[in-house]
mmCIF file of C-alpha atoms (C1' of nucleotides) in Angstrom:
data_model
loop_
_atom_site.group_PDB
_atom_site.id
_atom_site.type_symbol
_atom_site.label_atom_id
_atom_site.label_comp_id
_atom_site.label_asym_id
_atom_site.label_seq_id
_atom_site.Cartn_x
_atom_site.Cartn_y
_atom_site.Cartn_z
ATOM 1 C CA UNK M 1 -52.925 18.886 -55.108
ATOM 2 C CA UNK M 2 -54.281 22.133 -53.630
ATOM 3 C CA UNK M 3 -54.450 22.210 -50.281
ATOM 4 C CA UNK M 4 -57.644 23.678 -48.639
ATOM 5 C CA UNK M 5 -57.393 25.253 -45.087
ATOM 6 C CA UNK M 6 -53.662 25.512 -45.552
ATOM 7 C CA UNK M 7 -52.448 27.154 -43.110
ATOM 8 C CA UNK M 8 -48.935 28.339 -42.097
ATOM 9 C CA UNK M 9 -48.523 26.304 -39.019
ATOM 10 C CA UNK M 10 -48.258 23.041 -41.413
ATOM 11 C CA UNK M 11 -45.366 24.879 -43.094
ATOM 12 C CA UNK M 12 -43.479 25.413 -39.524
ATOM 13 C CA UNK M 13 -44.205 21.941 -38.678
ATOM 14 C CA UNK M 14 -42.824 20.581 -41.703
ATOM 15 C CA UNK M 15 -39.733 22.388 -40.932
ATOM 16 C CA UNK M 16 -39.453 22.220 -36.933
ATOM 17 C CA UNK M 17 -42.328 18.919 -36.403
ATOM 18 C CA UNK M 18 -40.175 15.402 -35.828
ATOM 19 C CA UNK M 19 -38.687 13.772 -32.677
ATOM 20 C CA UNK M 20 -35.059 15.418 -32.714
ATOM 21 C CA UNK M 21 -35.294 19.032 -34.399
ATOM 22 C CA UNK M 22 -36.358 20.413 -31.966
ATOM 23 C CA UNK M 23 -34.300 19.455 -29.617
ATOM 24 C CA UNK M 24 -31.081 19.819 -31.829
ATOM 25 C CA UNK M 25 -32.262 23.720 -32.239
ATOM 26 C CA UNK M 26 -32.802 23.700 -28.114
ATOM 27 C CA UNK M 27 -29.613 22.776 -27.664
ATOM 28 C CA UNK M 28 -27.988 24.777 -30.059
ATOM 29 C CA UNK M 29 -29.379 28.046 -27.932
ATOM 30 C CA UNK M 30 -26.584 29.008 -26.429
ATOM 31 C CA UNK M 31 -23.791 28.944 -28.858
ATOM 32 C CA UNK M 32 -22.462 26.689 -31.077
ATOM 33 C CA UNK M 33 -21.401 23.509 -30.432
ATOM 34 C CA UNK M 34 -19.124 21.090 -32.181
ATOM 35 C CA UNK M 35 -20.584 17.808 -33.526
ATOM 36 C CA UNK M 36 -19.424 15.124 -31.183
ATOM 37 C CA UNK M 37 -20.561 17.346 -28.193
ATOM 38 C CA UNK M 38 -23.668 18.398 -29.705
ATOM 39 C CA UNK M 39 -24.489 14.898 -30.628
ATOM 40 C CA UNK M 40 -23.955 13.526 -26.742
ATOM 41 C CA UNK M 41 -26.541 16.114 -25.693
ATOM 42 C CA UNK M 42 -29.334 14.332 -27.405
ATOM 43 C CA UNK M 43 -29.774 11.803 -25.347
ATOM 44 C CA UNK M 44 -30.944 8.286 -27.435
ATOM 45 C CA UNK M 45 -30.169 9.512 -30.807
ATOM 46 C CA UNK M 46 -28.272 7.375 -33.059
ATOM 47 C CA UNK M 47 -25.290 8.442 -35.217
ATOM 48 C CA UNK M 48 -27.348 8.376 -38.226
ATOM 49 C CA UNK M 49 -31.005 10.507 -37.001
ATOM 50 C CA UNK M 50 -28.275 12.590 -35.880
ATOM 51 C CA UNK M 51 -26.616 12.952 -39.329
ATOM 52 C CA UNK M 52 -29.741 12.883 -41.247
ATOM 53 C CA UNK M 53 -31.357 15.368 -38.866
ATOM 54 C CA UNK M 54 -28.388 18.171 -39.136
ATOM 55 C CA UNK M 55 -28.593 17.866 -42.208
ATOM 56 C CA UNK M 56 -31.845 18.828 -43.316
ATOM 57 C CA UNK M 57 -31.797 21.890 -40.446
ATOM 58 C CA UNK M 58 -28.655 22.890 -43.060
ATOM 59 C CA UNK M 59 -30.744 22.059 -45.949
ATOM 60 C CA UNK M 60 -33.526 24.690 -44.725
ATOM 61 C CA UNK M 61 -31.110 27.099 -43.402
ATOM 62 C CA UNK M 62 -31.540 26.486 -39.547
ATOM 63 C CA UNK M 63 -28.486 26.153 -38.548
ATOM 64 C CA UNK M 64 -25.046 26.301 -40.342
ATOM 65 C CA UNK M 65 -22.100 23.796 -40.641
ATOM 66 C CA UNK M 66 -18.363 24.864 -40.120
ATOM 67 C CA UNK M 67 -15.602 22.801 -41.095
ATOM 68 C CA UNK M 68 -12.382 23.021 -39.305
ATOM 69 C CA UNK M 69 -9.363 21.770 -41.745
ATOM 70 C CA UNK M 70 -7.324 19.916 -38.643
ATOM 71 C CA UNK M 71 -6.850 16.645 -37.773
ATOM 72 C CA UNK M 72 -8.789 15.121 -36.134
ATOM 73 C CA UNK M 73 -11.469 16.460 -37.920
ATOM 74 C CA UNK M 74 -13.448 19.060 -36.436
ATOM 75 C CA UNK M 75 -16.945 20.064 -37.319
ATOM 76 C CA UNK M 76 -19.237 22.446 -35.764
ATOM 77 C CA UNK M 77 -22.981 23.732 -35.657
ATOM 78 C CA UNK M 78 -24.870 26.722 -34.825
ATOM 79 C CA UNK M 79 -27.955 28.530 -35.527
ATOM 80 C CA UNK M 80 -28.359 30.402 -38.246
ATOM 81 C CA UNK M 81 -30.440 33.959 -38.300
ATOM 82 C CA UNK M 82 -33.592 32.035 -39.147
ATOM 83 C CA UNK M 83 -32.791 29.494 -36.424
ATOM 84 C CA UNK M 84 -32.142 32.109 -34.094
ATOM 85 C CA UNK M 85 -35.773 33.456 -35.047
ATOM 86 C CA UNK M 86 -37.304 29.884 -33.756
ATOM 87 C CA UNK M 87 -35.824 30.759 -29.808
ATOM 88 C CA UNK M 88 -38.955 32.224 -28.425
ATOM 89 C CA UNK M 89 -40.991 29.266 -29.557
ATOM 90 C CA UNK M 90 -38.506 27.077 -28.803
ATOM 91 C CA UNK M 91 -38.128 28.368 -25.211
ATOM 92 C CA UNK M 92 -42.036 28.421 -25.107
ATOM 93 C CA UNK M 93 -42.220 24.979 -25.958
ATOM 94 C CA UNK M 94 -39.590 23.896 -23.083
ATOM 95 C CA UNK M 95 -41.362 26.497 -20.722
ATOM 96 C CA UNK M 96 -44.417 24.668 -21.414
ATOM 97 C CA UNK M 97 -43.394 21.237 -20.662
ATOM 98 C CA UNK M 98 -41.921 22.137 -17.120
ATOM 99 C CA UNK M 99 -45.513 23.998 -16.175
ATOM 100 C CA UNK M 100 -47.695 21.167 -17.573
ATOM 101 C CA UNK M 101 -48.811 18.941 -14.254
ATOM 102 C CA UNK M 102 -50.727 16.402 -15.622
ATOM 103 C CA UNK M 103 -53.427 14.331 -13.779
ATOM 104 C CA UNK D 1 -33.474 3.658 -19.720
ATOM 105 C CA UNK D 2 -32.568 7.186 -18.096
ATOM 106 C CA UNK D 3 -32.177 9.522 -20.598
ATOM 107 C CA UNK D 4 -29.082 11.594 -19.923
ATOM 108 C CA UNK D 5 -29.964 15.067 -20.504
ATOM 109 C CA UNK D 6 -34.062 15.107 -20.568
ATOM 110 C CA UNK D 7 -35.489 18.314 -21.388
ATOM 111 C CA UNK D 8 -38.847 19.540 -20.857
ATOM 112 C CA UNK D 9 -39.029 20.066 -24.757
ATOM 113 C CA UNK D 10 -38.737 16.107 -25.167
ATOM 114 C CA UNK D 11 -41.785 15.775 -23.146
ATOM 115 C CA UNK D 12 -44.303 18.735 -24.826
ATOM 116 C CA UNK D 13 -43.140 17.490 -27.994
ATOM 117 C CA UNK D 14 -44.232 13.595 -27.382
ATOM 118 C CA UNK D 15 -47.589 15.115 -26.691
ATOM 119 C CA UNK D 16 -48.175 17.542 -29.371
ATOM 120 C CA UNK D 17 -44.802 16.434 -32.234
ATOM 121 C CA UNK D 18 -46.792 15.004 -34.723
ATOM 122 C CA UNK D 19 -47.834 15.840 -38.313
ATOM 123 C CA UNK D 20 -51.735 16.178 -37.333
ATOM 124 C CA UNK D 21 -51.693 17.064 -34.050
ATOM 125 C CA UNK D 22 -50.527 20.912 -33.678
ATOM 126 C CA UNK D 23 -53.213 21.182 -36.815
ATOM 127 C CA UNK D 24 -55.942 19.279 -34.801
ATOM 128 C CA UNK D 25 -55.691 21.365 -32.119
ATOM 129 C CA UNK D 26 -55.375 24.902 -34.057
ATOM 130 C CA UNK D 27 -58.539 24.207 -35.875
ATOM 131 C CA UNK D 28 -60.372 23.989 -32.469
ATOM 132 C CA UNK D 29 -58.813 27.284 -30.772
ATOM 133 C CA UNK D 30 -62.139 29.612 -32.056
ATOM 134 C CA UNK D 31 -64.307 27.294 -30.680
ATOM 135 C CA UNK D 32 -65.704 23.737 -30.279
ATOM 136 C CA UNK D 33 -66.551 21.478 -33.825
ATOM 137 C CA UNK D 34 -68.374 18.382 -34.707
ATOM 138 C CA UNK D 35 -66.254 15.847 -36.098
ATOM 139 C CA UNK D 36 -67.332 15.702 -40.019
ATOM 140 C CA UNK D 37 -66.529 19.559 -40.110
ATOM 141 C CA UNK D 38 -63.183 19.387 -37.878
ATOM 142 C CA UNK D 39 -61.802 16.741 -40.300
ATOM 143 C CA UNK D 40 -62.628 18.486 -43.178
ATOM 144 C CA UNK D 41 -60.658 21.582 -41.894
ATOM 145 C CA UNK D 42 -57.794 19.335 -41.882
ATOM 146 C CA UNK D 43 -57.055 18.682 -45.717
ATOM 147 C CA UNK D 44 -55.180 15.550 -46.775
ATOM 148 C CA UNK D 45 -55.585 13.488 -43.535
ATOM 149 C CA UNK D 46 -57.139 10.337 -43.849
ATOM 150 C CA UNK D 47 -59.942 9.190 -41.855
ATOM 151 C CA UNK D 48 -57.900 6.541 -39.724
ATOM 152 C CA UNK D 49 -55.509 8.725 -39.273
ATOM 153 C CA UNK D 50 -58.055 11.653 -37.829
ATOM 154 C CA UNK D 51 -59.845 9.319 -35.249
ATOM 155 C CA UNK D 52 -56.757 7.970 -34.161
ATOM 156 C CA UNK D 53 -55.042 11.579 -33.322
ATOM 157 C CA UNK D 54 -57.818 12.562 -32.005
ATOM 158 C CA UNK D 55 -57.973 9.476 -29.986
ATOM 159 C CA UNK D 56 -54.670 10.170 -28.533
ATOM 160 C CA UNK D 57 -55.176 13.804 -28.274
ATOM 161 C CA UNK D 58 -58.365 12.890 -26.086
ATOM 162 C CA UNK D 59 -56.258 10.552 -23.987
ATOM 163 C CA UNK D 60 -53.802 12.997 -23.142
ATOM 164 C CA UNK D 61 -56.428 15.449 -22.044
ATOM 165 C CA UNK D 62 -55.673 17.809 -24.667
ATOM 166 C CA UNK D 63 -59.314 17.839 -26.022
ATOM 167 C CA UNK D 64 -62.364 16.318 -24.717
ATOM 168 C CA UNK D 65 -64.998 14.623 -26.900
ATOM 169 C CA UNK D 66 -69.246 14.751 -26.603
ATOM 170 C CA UNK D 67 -71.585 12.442 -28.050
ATOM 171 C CA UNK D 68 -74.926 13.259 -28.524
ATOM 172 C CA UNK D 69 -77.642 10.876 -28.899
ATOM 173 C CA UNK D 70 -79.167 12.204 -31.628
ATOM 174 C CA UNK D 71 -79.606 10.616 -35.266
ATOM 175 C CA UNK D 72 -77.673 10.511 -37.463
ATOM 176 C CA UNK D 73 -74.791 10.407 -34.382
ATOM 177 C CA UNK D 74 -73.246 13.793 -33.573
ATOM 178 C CA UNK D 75 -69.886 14.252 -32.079
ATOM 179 C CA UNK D 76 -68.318 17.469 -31.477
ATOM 180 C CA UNK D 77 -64.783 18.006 -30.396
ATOM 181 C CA UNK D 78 -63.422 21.131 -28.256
ATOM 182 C CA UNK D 79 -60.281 21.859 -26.555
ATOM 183 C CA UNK D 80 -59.843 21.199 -22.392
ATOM 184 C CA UNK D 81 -58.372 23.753 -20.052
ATOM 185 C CA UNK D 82 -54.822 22.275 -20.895
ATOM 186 C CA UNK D 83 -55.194 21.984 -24.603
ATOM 187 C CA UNK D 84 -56.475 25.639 -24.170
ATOM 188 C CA UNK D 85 -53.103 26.439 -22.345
ATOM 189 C CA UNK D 86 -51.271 26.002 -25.699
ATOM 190 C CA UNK D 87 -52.757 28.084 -27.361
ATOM 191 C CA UNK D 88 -49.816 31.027 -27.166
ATOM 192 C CA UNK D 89 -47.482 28.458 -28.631
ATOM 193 C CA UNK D 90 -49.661 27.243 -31.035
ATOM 194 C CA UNK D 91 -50.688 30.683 -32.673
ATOM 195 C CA UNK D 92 -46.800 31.274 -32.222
ATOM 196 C CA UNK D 93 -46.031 28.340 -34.950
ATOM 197 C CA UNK D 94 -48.636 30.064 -37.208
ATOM 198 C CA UNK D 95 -47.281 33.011 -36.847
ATOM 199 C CA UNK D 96 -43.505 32.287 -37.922
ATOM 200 C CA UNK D 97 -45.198 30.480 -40.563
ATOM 201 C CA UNK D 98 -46.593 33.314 -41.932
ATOM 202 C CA UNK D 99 -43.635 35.474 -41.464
ATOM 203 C CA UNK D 100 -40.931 33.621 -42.397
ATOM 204 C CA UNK D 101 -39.300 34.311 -45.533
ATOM 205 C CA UNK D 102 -37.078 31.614 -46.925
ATOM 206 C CA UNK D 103 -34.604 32.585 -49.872
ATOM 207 C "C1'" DC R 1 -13.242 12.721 -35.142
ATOM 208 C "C1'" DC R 2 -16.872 12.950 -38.529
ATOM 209 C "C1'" DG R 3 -19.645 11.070 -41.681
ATOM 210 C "C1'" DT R 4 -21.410 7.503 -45.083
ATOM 211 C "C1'" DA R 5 -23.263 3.038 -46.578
ATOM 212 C "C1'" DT R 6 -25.812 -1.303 -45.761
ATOM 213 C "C1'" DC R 7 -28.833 -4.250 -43.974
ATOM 214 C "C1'" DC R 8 -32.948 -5.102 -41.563
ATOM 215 C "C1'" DC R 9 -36.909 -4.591 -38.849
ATOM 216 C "C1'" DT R 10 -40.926 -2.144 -36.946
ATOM 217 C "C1'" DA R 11 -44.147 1.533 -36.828
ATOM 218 C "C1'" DA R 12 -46.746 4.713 -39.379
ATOM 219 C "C1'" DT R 13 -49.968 5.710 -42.898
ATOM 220 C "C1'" DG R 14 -53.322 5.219 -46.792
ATOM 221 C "C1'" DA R 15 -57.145 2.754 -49.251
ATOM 222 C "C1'" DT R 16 -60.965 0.265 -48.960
ATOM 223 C "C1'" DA R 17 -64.813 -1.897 -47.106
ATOM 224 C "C1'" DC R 18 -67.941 -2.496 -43.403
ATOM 225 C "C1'" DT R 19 -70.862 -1.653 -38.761
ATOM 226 C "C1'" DG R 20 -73.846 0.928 -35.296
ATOM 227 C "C1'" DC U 1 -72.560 10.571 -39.521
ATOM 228 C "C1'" DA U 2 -68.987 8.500 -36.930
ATOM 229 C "C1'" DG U 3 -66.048 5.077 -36.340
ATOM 230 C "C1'" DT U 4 -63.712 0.296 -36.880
ATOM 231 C "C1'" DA U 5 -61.235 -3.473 -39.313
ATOM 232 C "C1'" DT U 6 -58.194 -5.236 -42.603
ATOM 233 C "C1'" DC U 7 -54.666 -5.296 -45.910
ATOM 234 C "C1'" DA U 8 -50.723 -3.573 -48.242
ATOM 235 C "C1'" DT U 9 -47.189 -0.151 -48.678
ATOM 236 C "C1'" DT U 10 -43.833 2.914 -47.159
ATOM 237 C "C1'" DA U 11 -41.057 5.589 -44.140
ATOM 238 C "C1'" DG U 12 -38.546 5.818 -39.832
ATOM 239 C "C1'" DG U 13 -35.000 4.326 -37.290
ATOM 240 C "C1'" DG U 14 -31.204 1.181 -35.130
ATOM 241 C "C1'" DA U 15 -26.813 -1.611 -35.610
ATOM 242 C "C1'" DT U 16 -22.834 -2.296 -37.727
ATOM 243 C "C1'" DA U 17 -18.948 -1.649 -40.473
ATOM 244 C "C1'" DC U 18 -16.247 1.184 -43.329
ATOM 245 C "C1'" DG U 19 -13.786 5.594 -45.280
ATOM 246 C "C1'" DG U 20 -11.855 10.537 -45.458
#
DNA sequence: CCGTATCCCTAATGATACTG
DNA sequence: CAGTATCATTAGGGATACGG
């Protein structure tokens, strides 16, 4: 099961590389944001990705998960130190996507 | 169909989000490679799976592909101006790769 | 409000064999 | 050497309904 040629971008890609992590951490940027609000920002993702998705950024230690005791509930996200280390690339990646004129 | 709240992340991340991808294109950053070599540099992927990324990563302009007519066939794969333009965020994932420290 | 649990379907991926 | 075709398997993801 060695890998040859590993190299470190497959390790930030296996933490950072699917369809909504990304743009959960994006989002995330500037401040916290409870999970109902958070959730309408990504635009097309279903209750569930959205679950599943927080939930492994917790289980890596991207973001962090608060739990207000108050009814109704009240839950809310933010990025975590080694999130917050992710914002330059992040931004890059964004940055990138506005300058790219393809054709 | 209009996605509330597009961001510019969404789209660089349809063209480079995948598992293979981001690798693909690292592997060519020092320089041009013929196809045998390029796909051994990328350990664990399976031939279908290589021609097809690199299919897509051709389509999107990201690298460009030569034949030559030479036997046996030779086909050597390089990066295009715009693939070229990511290279800052691609060396970027490497680098927090290498850096980060989980634990 | 937040999250979980099912069911179900499609797309993604690997293994293998074959062609120019 | 480079690539295609086929088959079989799995993982990704949506819809819905339910529970703390």
């Amino acid at each position: 099961m060695s890998e040859k040629n590993y190299c470190p971008l497959h390790y930030t890609m296996g933490l950072i590389g699917t369809k909504w992590k990304p743009l959960i951490l994006f989002h995330l940027l500037d401040g916290g944001l409870r999970s109902g609000l958070l959730q309408k920002k990504i635009s097309g993702i279903s209750n569930k990705m959205f679950t599943q998705t927080v939930r492994e950024l917790e289980k890596d230690g991207l973001i962090s998960r608060k739990v207000f005791a108050v009814v109704p509930s009240k839950v809310e996200y933010k990025l975590s130190e080694r999130g917050r280390s992710l914002e330059n690339i992040l931004r890059s990646l964004d940055t990138w996507g506005v300058e790219d004129n393809p054709k």
